[in-house]
Amino acid sequence: MTEILTPSQTQVLRLLCDTVVPSLPHPDDSDGFWRRRATDVGTDQGVLTMLAAMPEEQRLALGGLLDVLGAQGFRPTTSQESREQILTTLSLASAQAAAGIGSLTSIILLLTYGAADASGRNPNWTRLGYPGAVSAVPPPDEPAITPIRPDGDLELDADVVVIGSGAGGGLIAGRLAASGARVVVLEAGRYRTEADFHQLELAAYQNSYWRGGPNPTADLNVTLMAGAGLGGGTVINWTNCLKTKDWVRRQWAEDHGLSDVATPAFDKHLDAVWRELSVTDQCSEFNRVHEAMHRGADALGWSFATIYRNWDEKRHDPAIAGHLGFGDPSGAKRSTLKVYLEPAVTEHGARVVDGCHVEKILVENGRAAGAQGRTVDGAAVTVRAPVVVLAAGALESPGVLLRTGIGGPAVGDYLRLHPCTVTMGDYGTDMQAWWGAPQAGLVNEFADVEDGYGFLMESVQYSTGLGASALPFTSGAEHKQALADYRNNGSYIGLIRDHGHGRVTLDASGNTVHWYELTDERDVRMTHRALEAQIRLHHAAGARGIRLLARGIPPWRYGDDLEAYIARAQRVPLRAGGATIFSAHQMGSCRMGADPATSVADPRGELHDTPGVWIGDASAFPTPSGTNPMITIMALASRTAENIKEAAL
């Protein structure tokens, strides 16, 4: 693998790995955690593998950065302190260097603490208190779907072609197939069943997440996470079921022309989805993080709610549910794959082509005529159909329209992300955050604090790799100490309903590029309120330490001035180099509305400028939902499926 870098670059890379995760003397090291270096667990080889998969331009840039580090004195004879100082100095020299060092550091930490060996274990997990995968016997059923995987070029005819198969696309495919339509689903990811899920973080990112896992926006301000595969995000999301808020429904009806969304007609769709997904609150046991959240909310007098989840009670095991973000091997998860797509294929004759990247929509005489794509093996796929449902997700649906040249001036605009800040509370005891559903309770006290805008406070999926890489790196010793205490921590996020928005564009190769700056005055104000609330929640719950995931701010410790810490946290820049900001909810980039100048589809879901093309995913949201969006996506998709049947079938 070393041929992808020069010998000198490879040597610097190995030194960088062992600078980020060094061998350090420590009196309490019975498990070898402190003396274990990154290269001792093969991190350098893992980084080389990841570099080999990168675009050449990016790989060459990182290789050049390694050359600069070498020229600055990054050598085996240089002390740990001196190498750390070189990293700091170079990061301050330019934004580009800081981004490159930050990227390599994050990869090193992700692999060192997230990668598993052939037995599914990582030696660092002992100190972290993480037991690893839980034994699970997958359901004995044979795979319900046999996707079409052509050896050569493929042409199909259908009544409807659905591009994407997540919360929206999967439901629409199921609804239309059940009504008698000949449906073809084109999915960029692969079909995976319970037998393919091994509760391993990095394998899940590689196989079931968009672009292989956490990915930054082009401006590096926000880390994006989205599902990829048959069933989309519903296969790996955290099963938090929240119905669309009344104030959001009124806004969509009054400001964007979706008049029926504010009436009982939309309740019908919400209730149908709720019922079909077997949504329940009987599988939401609290782990110690949820208990702390509940305790803190009670102490502060804030509203707290148990979360309803789309889960099969008969197959429920809370230990397995703790890994559901890596795929559910138990068969308990009621995803669109299980509820809509499998019946569409087995009972109604729908066809699925997986591993197919759709390049463009076919248009003839100004109307939809099908879709054209290419498989991972290079075979051309053409589906002729008078109805096209675009549901590739808010990160990719605008790319299909932009490559086709349809949709109007709003394509790619109004990208909303529900940007999340993250705080960790050290409770001085093993929180066992890996047990139980990632989200079983939430604080909704601040859901509507300013004209329908506000924030939720929720917990997160336990992870060792992403968790380690998200902890800001200052020195090898400080980062190792933070990981040594990791088991005692519980994390909260502040998820804001964003008022501002970003944009999706195309690069020279026709791939989507995502841009987002958290600069809207209301969003900044709401994020600052969310930071304060998270910190107060940890404090009220009894945390002895509180850490904001951000650069340049040390953690609060018991006895420190809490008000001063809150004020300092609110001064952290909300951008690259400041607060770490995540997004697991992407919406609005092909939104519905009455005005073709500011929306892509009309209030029914059909493109303003191209009849027969319908938007069927979260990109159709006129504004963000302000809640975990799955139920809203599916209810809106149910409405769109009904509109398609009335208009075109």
XYZ file of C-alpha atoms in Angstrom:
649
model
C 0.000 0.000 0.000
C 2.959 2.358 0.482
C 3.218 3.145 -3.251
C 0.435 5.729 -2.970
C 2.895 7.929 -1.038
C 6.616 8.393 -1.390
C 8.815 6.647 1.207
C 9.480 9.946 2.963
C 5.760 10.832 2.999
C 4.969 7.400 4.408
C 7.505 7.893 7.202
C 6.005 11.271 8.092
C 2.517 9.724 8.045
C 3.594 7.043 10.534
C 5.099 9.722 12.772
C 1.928 11.789 12.510
C -0.156 8.769 13.558
C 2.028 8.226 16.616
C 2.043 11.929 17.452
C -1.737 12.041 17.525
C -1.926 8.762 19.474
C 1.484 8.409 21.191
C 2.940 5.885 23.596
C 3.015 7.491 27.036
C 4.138 6.310 30.475
C 1.315 5.984 33.000
C 1.081 4.229 36.377
C -2.335 2.735 35.568
C -1.787 0.864 32.336
C -2.738 -2.748 32.948
C -4.530 -2.922 29.587
C -1.736 -1.218 27.612
C -3.918 1.750 26.627
C -1.360 4.431 27.487
C 1.649 2.755 25.867
C -0.267 1.716 22.745
C 0.484 3.850 19.668
C -1.683 4.353 16.622
C 0.652 2.263 14.477
C 0.404 -0.612 16.970
C -3.185 -1.146 15.800
C -2.384 -0.609 12.110
C -3.760 2.907 11.807
C -1.075 3.958 9.317
C -2.112 1.161 6.953
C -5.741 2.137 7.367
C -4.949 5.751 6.484
C -3.101 4.598 3.371
C -6.142 2.562 2.350
C -8.367 5.606 2.757
C -5.927 7.794 0.827
C -5.957 5.283 -2.026
C -9.731 5.712 -2.323
C -9.587 9.517 -2.398
C -9.665 11.596 -5.592
C -6.147 12.125 -6.914
C -6.238 15.887 -6.341
C -7.094 15.457 -2.662
C -4.525 12.685 -2.213
C -1.787 14.794 -3.773
C -2.688 17.732 -1.550
C -2.384 15.625 1.598
C 0.882 14.163 0.321
C 2.165 17.699 -0.154
C 1.170 18.502 3.413
C 3.212 15.541 4.628
C 6.171 16.932 2.656
C 5.773 20.281 4.420
C 5.667 18.574 7.809
C 8.868 16.731 6.958
C 10.556 19.961 5.891
C 9.490 21.550 9.189
C 11.361 18.904 11.181
C 8.787 16.156 11.614
C 11.367 13.377 12.158
C 11.825 10.313 14.400
C 14.469 12.184 16.387
C 12.112 15.109 17.074
C 10.404 15.029 20.478
C 6.669 14.553 20.937
C 6.329 18.134 22.209
C 8.204 19.528 19.210
C 6.083 17.586 16.725
C 2.907 18.833 18.424
C 4.229 22.383 18.211
C 4.916 21.935 14.480
C 1.294 20.870 13.985
C 0.034 23.893 15.921
C 2.284 26.357 14.111
C 1.432 24.988 10.670
C -2.298 25.002 11.457
C -2.068 28.687 12.336
C -0.172 29.465 9.127
C -3.116 28.965 6.752
C -6.681 27.760 6.650
C -5.730 25.192 4.010
C -2.981 23.708 6.183
C -5.300 23.671 9.203
C -7.938 21.844 7.191
C -5.452 19.261 5.956
C -4.008 18.609 9.412
C -7.493 18.457 10.880
C -8.590 15.960 8.230
C -5.614 13.653 8.770
C -5.927 13.901 12.559
C -9.619 12.982 12.422
C -8.926 9.988 10.175
C -6.175 8.769 12.510
C -8.433 8.993 15.565
C -11.395 7.435 13.756
C -9.318 4.407 12.775
C -7.357 4.026 16.011
C -10.442 3.874 18.189
C -13.097 2.734 15.721
C -11.471 -0.021 13.669
C -11.994 -3.649 14.670
C -9.811 -6.678 13.986
C -10.966 -9.951 12.449
C -12.567 -10.967 15.738
C -14.567 -7.723 15.912
C -12.488 -6.223 18.711
C -10.196 -3.247 19.267
C -7.696 -3.351 22.183
C -8.488 0.269 23.083
C -12.111 -0.558 23.828
C -11.186 -2.136 27.167
C -10.198 1.239 28.591
C -13.194 2.918 26.967
C -15.505 0.382 28.635
C -17.062 -0.652 25.347
C -17.936 -4.368 25.069
C -18.248 -4.330 21.283
C -20.857 -6.152 19.254
C -23.641 -8.039 21.001
C -24.378 -11.545 19.840
C -27.491 -11.557 17.690
C -29.116 -14.288 15.648
C -30.475 -12.768 12.445
C -33.984 -13.760 11.404
C -33.826 -17.006 9.414
C -35.689 -15.547 6.441
C -34.035 -15.620 3.052
C -33.468 -12.166 1.500
C -36.820 -10.964 0.224
C -35.378 -9.031 -2.702
C -33.096 -10.139 -5.502
C -31.882 -6.882 -7.046
C -31.140 -6.656 -10.744
C -27.354 -6.379 -11.156
C -26.749 -6.380 -14.905
C -23.551 -7.654 -16.524
C -24.094 -5.323 -19.479
C -26.238 -2.373 -20.467
C -29.850 -2.629 -19.319
C -33.098 -1.128 -20.605
C -36.385 -1.399 -18.738
C -39.914 -0.101 -19.253
C -42.141 0.922 -16.361
C -45.051 3.115 -15.379
C -42.971 4.748 -12.629
C -39.252 4.937 -11.966
C -38.287 5.900 -8.413
C -34.795 7.315 -7.921
C -33.750 6.540 -4.351
C -35.402 4.304 -1.782
C -35.252 6.003 1.619
C -38.037 7.330 3.814
C -39.774 9.015 0.870
C -38.816 6.960 -2.160
C -39.342 3.617 -0.466
C -42.824 4.543 0.676
C -43.868 5.954 -2.701
C -42.564 2.860 -4.491
C -44.595 0.687 -2.144
C -47.759 2.755 -2.438
C -47.684 2.937 -6.246
C -46.756 -0.726 -6.714
C -49.665 -1.718 -4.455
C -51.992 0.356 -6.646
C -51.017 -1.718 -9.683
C -48.290 0.446 -11.252
C -45.222 -1.171 -12.764
C -42.473 0.281 -10.588
C -38.685 0.254 -10.992
C -36.506 1.504 -8.150
C -32.976 2.751 -8.873
C -30.808 2.859 -5.741
C -27.201 4.053 -5.613
C -26.403 1.957 -2.538
C -26.700 -1.776 -2.016
C -29.401 -4.038 -0.642
C -28.352 -5.381 2.747
C -30.200 -7.626 5.171
C -29.823 -8.471 8.858
C -27.092 -10.992 8.047
C -24.948 -8.156 6.652
C -25.009 -6.074 9.866
C -22.244 -6.841 12.349
C -22.612 -3.846 14.699
C -19.209 -2.497 13.650
C -18.873 1.252 13.249
C -16.407 1.579 10.376
C -17.928 -1.264 8.368
C -21.312 0.418 8.741
C -19.943 3.740 7.510
C -18.360 2.087 4.512
C -21.387 0.003 3.541
C -24.458 1.915 4.686
C -23.596 5.621 4.790
C -23.416 8.277 2.106
C -19.844 8.667 0.834
C -18.544 6.244 3.435
C -19.517 8.018 6.644
C -19.011 11.466 8.146
C -18.258 13.998 5.386
C -17.664 17.750 5.715
C -19.400 20.382 3.652
C -17.130 21.999 1.068
C -16.519 24.937 3.413
C -15.715 22.458 6.249
C -18.316 24.074 8.503
C -20.640 21.092 9.030
C -20.098 17.329 9.132
C -22.826 15.541 7.166
C -24.124 12.045 7.891
C -26.730 10.326 5.727
C -27.759 6.800 4.837
C -26.964 5.003 1.592
C -28.486 1.696 0.545
C -31.846 0.156 -0.171
C -34.113 1.702 2.450
C -31.842 4.757 2.739
C -31.483 6.429 6.094
C -34.339 4.402 7.601
C -32.000 1.398 7.760
C -29.434 3.142 9.984
C -31.249 6.064 11.641
C -32.056 6.185 15.358
C -35.826 5.482 15.069
C -36.955 8.757 16.665
C -40.580 9.198 15.563
C -41.952 12.726 15.910
C -45.015 14.047 14.095
C -44.913 17.323 12.197
C -45.527 20.283 14.499
C -48.659 22.374 13.975
C -46.685 25.589 13.495
C -44.641 23.970 10.720
C -47.783 22.725 9.006
C -49.343 26.205 9.176
C -46.202 27.771 7.731
C -46.157 25.330 4.811
C -49.841 25.938 4.145
C -49.919 29.715 4.522
C -46.518 30.697 3.119
C -45.864 27.984 0.529
C -49.251 26.906 -0.773
C -49.490 23.380 0.709
C -52.939 24.244 1.987
C -54.117 20.716 2.867
C -51.084 20.087 5.115
C -52.702 22.223 7.826
C -55.944 20.205 7.727
C -57.111 16.775 8.916
C -56.276 15.488 5.423
C -52.610 15.454 6.403
C -53.381 13.834 9.754
C -54.595 10.879 7.717
C -51.124 10.451 6.205
C -49.346 10.921 9.539
C -51.587 8.373 11.228
C -51.210 5.841 8.414
C -47.417 5.993 8.551
C -47.456 5.772 12.353
C -49.584 2.643 12.170
C -47.671 0.967 9.330
C -44.329 1.461 11.089
C -45.654 -0.076 14.338
C -44.508 3.007 16.255
C -44.322 2.350 20.010
C -42.989 3.790 23.246
C -42.613 0.344 24.817
C -39.042 -0.185 23.565
C -37.503 3.048 24.855
C -35.717 1.958 28.011
C -33.537 4.704 29.460
C -29.822 4.146 29.678
C -27.766 6.202 32.113
C -27.433 9.086 29.660
C -31.204 9.317 29.279
C -31.611 9.053 33.054
C -29.226 11.989 33.490
C -31.131 14.002 30.885
C -34.422 13.276 32.640
C -32.922 14.111 36.031
C -31.535 17.409 34.779
C -34.782 18.386 33.061
C -36.760 17.671 36.213
C -34.373 19.759 38.300
C -34.721 22.682 35.895
C -38.480 22.331 35.425
C -38.098 21.640 31.688
C -40.418 19.423 29.663
C -39.080 15.958 28.874
C -40.644 13.251 26.701
C -40.120 9.553 26.131
C -39.458 8.892 22.468
C -41.690 6.755 20.270
C -39.807 4.418 17.934
C -40.561 2.370 14.798
C -39.657 -0.984 16.303
C -41.043 -4.510 16.529
C -41.728 -5.161 20.219
C -41.549 -8.947 19.749
C -37.950 -8.791 18.480
C -36.747 -6.105 20.866
C -33.449 -6.409 22.733
C -32.149 -3.141 24.251
C -28.531 -4.291 24.051
C -28.819 -4.823 20.305
C -30.809 -1.593 19.919
C -27.748 0.284 21.175
C -26.008 -0.467 17.885
C -28.892 0.296 15.539
C -26.997 3.156 13.889
C -24.698 0.457 12.483
C -27.586 -1.629 11.131
C -30.047 -3.804 13.032
C -29.275 -7.551 12.916
C -32.354 -8.486 14.946
C -35.000 -7.596 12.377
C -36.821 -5.390 14.888
C -36.392 -2.161 12.961
C -39.433 -1.159 10.919
C -37.612 0.550 8.052
C -39.075 1.454 4.661
C -37.112 -1.519 3.355
C -39.104 -3.894 5.550
C -42.473 -2.126 5.520
C -42.810 -0.916 1.913
C -40.045 -2.110 -0.438
C -40.029 -5.811 0.348
C -43.817 -6.122 -0.129
C -43.580 -3.990 -3.278
C -41.221 -6.574 -4.758
C -42.600 -9.831 -3.352
C -46.317 -9.033 -3.627
C -46.622 -6.442 -6.394
C -43.807 -7.135 -8.847
C -41.673 -4.032 -8.355
C -38.118 -4.311 -9.651
C -34.995 -2.967 -7.949
C -31.629 -2.097 -9.468
C -29.125 -1.407 -6.703
C -25.622 0.006 -7.041
C -26.974 2.341 -9.734
C -26.011 6.018 -9.755
C -28.580 8.035 -11.688
C -26.955 10.577 -13.953
C -30.010 12.335 -15.326
C -33.741 12.272 -15.895
C -34.908 11.673 -19.456
C -37.142 14.425 -20.828
C -39.041 14.306 -24.114
C -41.296 17.091 -25.405
C -40.929 18.844 -22.094
C -42.236 15.891 -20.061
C -40.704 13.098 -17.982
C -39.664 10.084 -20.034
C -37.538 8.052 -17.608
C -34.095 7.998 -16.039
C -30.571 7.083 -17.015
C -27.772 5.902 -14.780
C -24.752 3.668 -14.465
C -23.958 0.769 -12.146
C -20.841 0.488 -10.020
C -19.549 -1.951 -12.646
C -20.043 0.585 -15.439
C -23.177 -0.820 -17.067
C -25.567 1.780 -18.480
C -29.111 1.551 -17.102
C -32.040 3.198 -18.880
C -35.591 3.081 -17.570
C -38.379 4.397 -19.790
C -41.299 5.671 -17.721
C -43.771 8.567 -17.970
C -43.547 9.210 -14.220
C -40.272 9.893 -12.427
C -40.107 10.185 -8.642
C -36.885 11.842 -7.523
C -36.062 10.763 -3.967
C -32.277 10.525 -3.812
C -32.127 12.623 -0.637
C -31.576 16.338 -0.178
C -27.831 15.931 -0.756
C -28.190 14.183 -4.130
C -31.646 14.949 -5.604
C -30.628 18.466 -6.691
C -27.594 16.961 -8.427
C -29.845 14.868 -10.659
C -31.872 17.954 -11.613
C -28.782 20.088 -12.192
C -27.191 17.450 -14.420
C -30.472 17.204 -16.355
C -30.944 20.968 -16.603
C -34.479 21.075 -15.225
C -36.172 22.314 -12.059
C -35.639 26.053 -12.346
C -33.503 28.571 -10.445
C -34.237 27.224 -6.941
C -32.645 23.809 -7.549
C -30.059 23.182 -4.843
C -30.999 26.286 -2.872
C -32.646 26.342 0.564
C -30.619 23.393 1.894
C -31.507 23.009 5.570
C -29.457 20.844 7.939
C -30.796 21.037 11.518
C -27.229 21.920 12.586
C -26.298 20.327 15.909
C -23.744 21.347 18.505
C -22.508 18.653 20.896
C -21.650 18.699 24.586
C -20.322 15.924 26.812
C -20.897 15.612 30.540
C -18.510 13.655 32.763
C -20.627 11.998 35.460
C -17.811 10.205 37.272
C -19.264 6.749 36.666
C -19.479 4.354 33.756
C -22.495 5.584 31.768
C -22.675 2.468 29.554
C -23.998 4.681 26.773
C -23.689 1.799 24.322
C -26.729 0.079 25.905
C -30.248 0.823 24.749
C -31.677 2.817 21.868
C -29.532 5.896 21.136
C -32.546 8.179 21.538
C -35.122 7.182 24.141
C -35.889 10.583 25.651
C -35.623 14.234 24.684
C -36.018 17.722 26.116
C -38.567 19.676 24.063
C -38.870 22.721 26.332
C -37.444 25.013 23.642
C -39.009 23.576 20.475
C -40.872 26.823 19.758
C -39.292 29.868 21.348
C -39.281 32.341 18.460
C -42.031 32.321 15.811
C -41.950 28.540 15.356
C -38.179 28.271 15.591
C -36.291 26.695 18.460
C -34.303 23.578 19.317
C -34.503 20.088 20.765
C -31.995 18.449 23.080
C -31.364 14.775 22.349
C -28.785 12.069 22.972
C -26.642 10.361 20.324
C -25.552 6.974 19.005
C -22.594 5.695 21.029
C -19.480 5.414 18.898
C -15.791 5.021 19.613
C -14.349 6.126 16.278
C -16.527 9.132 15.542
C -16.531 10.050 19.229
C -12.743 10.037 19.378
C -12.351 11.970 16.139
C -14.871 14.605 17.249
C -12.955 15.352 20.461
C -10.713 18.312 19.551
C -7.017 17.435 19.482
C -4.684 19.668 21.459
C -1.970 17.230 22.496
C -1.489 13.488 22.505
C -1.544 13.326 26.297
C -4.686 15.454 26.704
C -6.577 13.537 24.037
C -5.620 10.176 25.540
C -6.787 11.366 28.942
C -10.118 12.410 27.441
C -10.487 8.927 25.927
C -9.455 7.274 29.207
C -12.419 9.086 30.809
C -14.731 8.450 27.846
C -16.793 5.781 29.590
C -17.906 8.315 32.209
C -19.388 10.672 29.637
C -22.839 11.196 28.199
C -23.449 13.401 25.177
C -26.290 15.782 24.320
C -26.932 17.595 21.080
C -28.732 20.883 20.533
C -30.656 20.472 17.260
C -31.895 23.803 15.926
C -34.620 24.417 13.364
C -32.549 26.513 10.984
C -33.942 29.703 9.488
C -30.980 30.330 7.178
C -29.931 27.868 4.510
C -27.108 26.483 2.417
C -26.814 25.337 -1.179
C -25.982 22.305 -3.333
C -23.901 22.793 -6.495
C -21.965 20.570 -8.915
C -18.227 20.241 -9.359
C -16.454 19.890 -12.694
C -17.145 16.128 -12.686
C -20.856 16.573 -12.063
C -20.756 15.464 -8.423
C -22.710 17.314 -5.757
C -20.948 19.862 -3.545
C -22.561 21.177 -0.364
C -22.173 24.599 1.211
C -23.479 25.849 4.541
C -22.621 28.795 6.772
C -24.333 29.172 10.126
C -24.552 32.963 9.972
C -28.292 33.715 10.008
C -28.913 35.961 13.039
C -31.790 33.847 14.338
C -29.791 30.632 13.912
C -26.786 32.059 15.739
C -29.038 33.245 18.545
C -30.785 29.869 18.752
C -27.491 27.954 18.722
C -26.191 30.077 21.576
C -29.364 29.343 23.528
C -28.967 25.638 22.770
C -25.364 25.680 24.019
C -26.413 27.330 27.255
C -29.277 24.872 27.726
C -27.077 21.825 27.115
C -24.503 23.025 29.629
C -27.142 23.792 32.257
C -28.774 20.402 31.641
C -25.500 18.554 32.297
C -24.838 20.679 35.375
C -28.322 20.113 36.805
C -27.967 16.362 36.193
C -24.816 16.248 38.332
C -21.978 16.277 35.804
C -18.588 16.922 37.395
C -17.169 18.080 34.072
C -18.650 19.528 30.866
C -16.971 19.679 27.477
C -18.149 21.487 24.354
C -16.918 19.813 21.190
C -15.053 22.829 19.868
C -11.519 24.050 19.408
C -10.024 26.575 21.772
C -12.190 26.004 24.846
C -11.074 23.763 27.724
C -13.687 21.755 29.630
C -15.547 23.086 32.651
C -14.661 21.334 35.906
C -16.581 21.165 39.158
C -15.862 24.346 41.090
C -15.289 26.498 37.994
C -17.540 29.472 37.258
C -20.424 28.007 35.246
C -21.682 31.381 33.969
C -18.227 32.277 32.707
C -17.996 28.924 30.911
C -21.381 29.456 29.234
C -20.315 32.916 28.102
C -17.074 31.528 26.706
C -18.901 28.707 24.915
C -21.159 31.258 23.248
C -18.104 33.107 21.884
C -16.811 30.047 20.024
C -17.099 30.585 16.249
C -19.848 28.515 14.630
C -17.701 27.418 11.703
C -14.656 25.394 10.742
C -11.972 25.810 13.360
C -14.552 26.558 16.061
C -17.505 24.480 17.194
C -17.941 20.987 15.803
C -21.298 20.990 14.020
C -23.050 17.867 12.790
C -26.054 17.288 10.536
C -27.982 14.025 10.239
C -31.069 15.715 8.726
C -30.819 17.261 5.263
C -33.883 18.971 3.757
C -35.248 21.563 1.366
C -32.889 21.577 -1.632
C -35.697 20.830 -4.155
C -38.494 22.361 -2.162
C -42.195 22.595 -2.898
C -44.007 25.898 -3.121
C -46.282 28.091 -5.168
C -43.570 30.349 -6.630
C -41.348 28.822 -9.371
C -38.688 31.430 -8.600
C -38.167 30.135 -5.059
C -39.324 26.508 -5.302
C -38.656 23.517 -7.558
C -41.965 21.651 -7.302
C -45.519 22.883 -7.024
C -47.523 22.349 -3.803
C -48.549 18.868 -5.012
C -44.921 17.769 -5.487
C -44.617 17.951 -9.306
C -41.886 20.058 -10.934
C -43.032 23.483 -12.059
C -41.232 23.174 -15.377
C -41.310 19.440 -16.164
C -44.610 17.556 -15.838
C -44.238 13.945 -14.740
C -41.251 14.576 -12.466
C -42.154 14.516 -8.773
C -40.069 15.214 -5.666
C -40.503 12.481 -3.064
C -37.958 13.019 -0.278
C -36.937 15.566 2.375
C -35.597 17.881 -0.306
C -39.282 18.766 -0.898
C -39.649 20.397 2.552
C -40.477 24.100 2.104
C -38.749 24.803 5.437
C -37.189 22.440 7.991
C -39.381 20.280 10.189
C -37.610 21.188 13.425
C -37.952 17.552 14.497
C -36.302 14.297 13.463
C -37.850 14.312 9.997
C -38.572 10.671 9.125
C -42.279 10.702 9.965
C -42.770 14.034 8.182
C -40.896 12.787 5.105
C -43.053 9.695 4.952
C -46.349 11.487 5.531
C -45.466 14.018 2.826
C -44.441 11.132 0.536
C -47.774 9.411 1.244
C -49.501 12.635 0.183
C -47.321 12.837 -2.959
C -48.081 9.219 -3.870
C -51.773 10.023 -3.646
C -51.276 13.064 -5.891
C -49.367 10.965 -8.437
C -52.136 8.379 -8.573
C -54.734 11.094 -9.139
C -52.717 12.929 -11.793
C -50.839 10.305 -13.748
C -51.900 6.711 -13.073
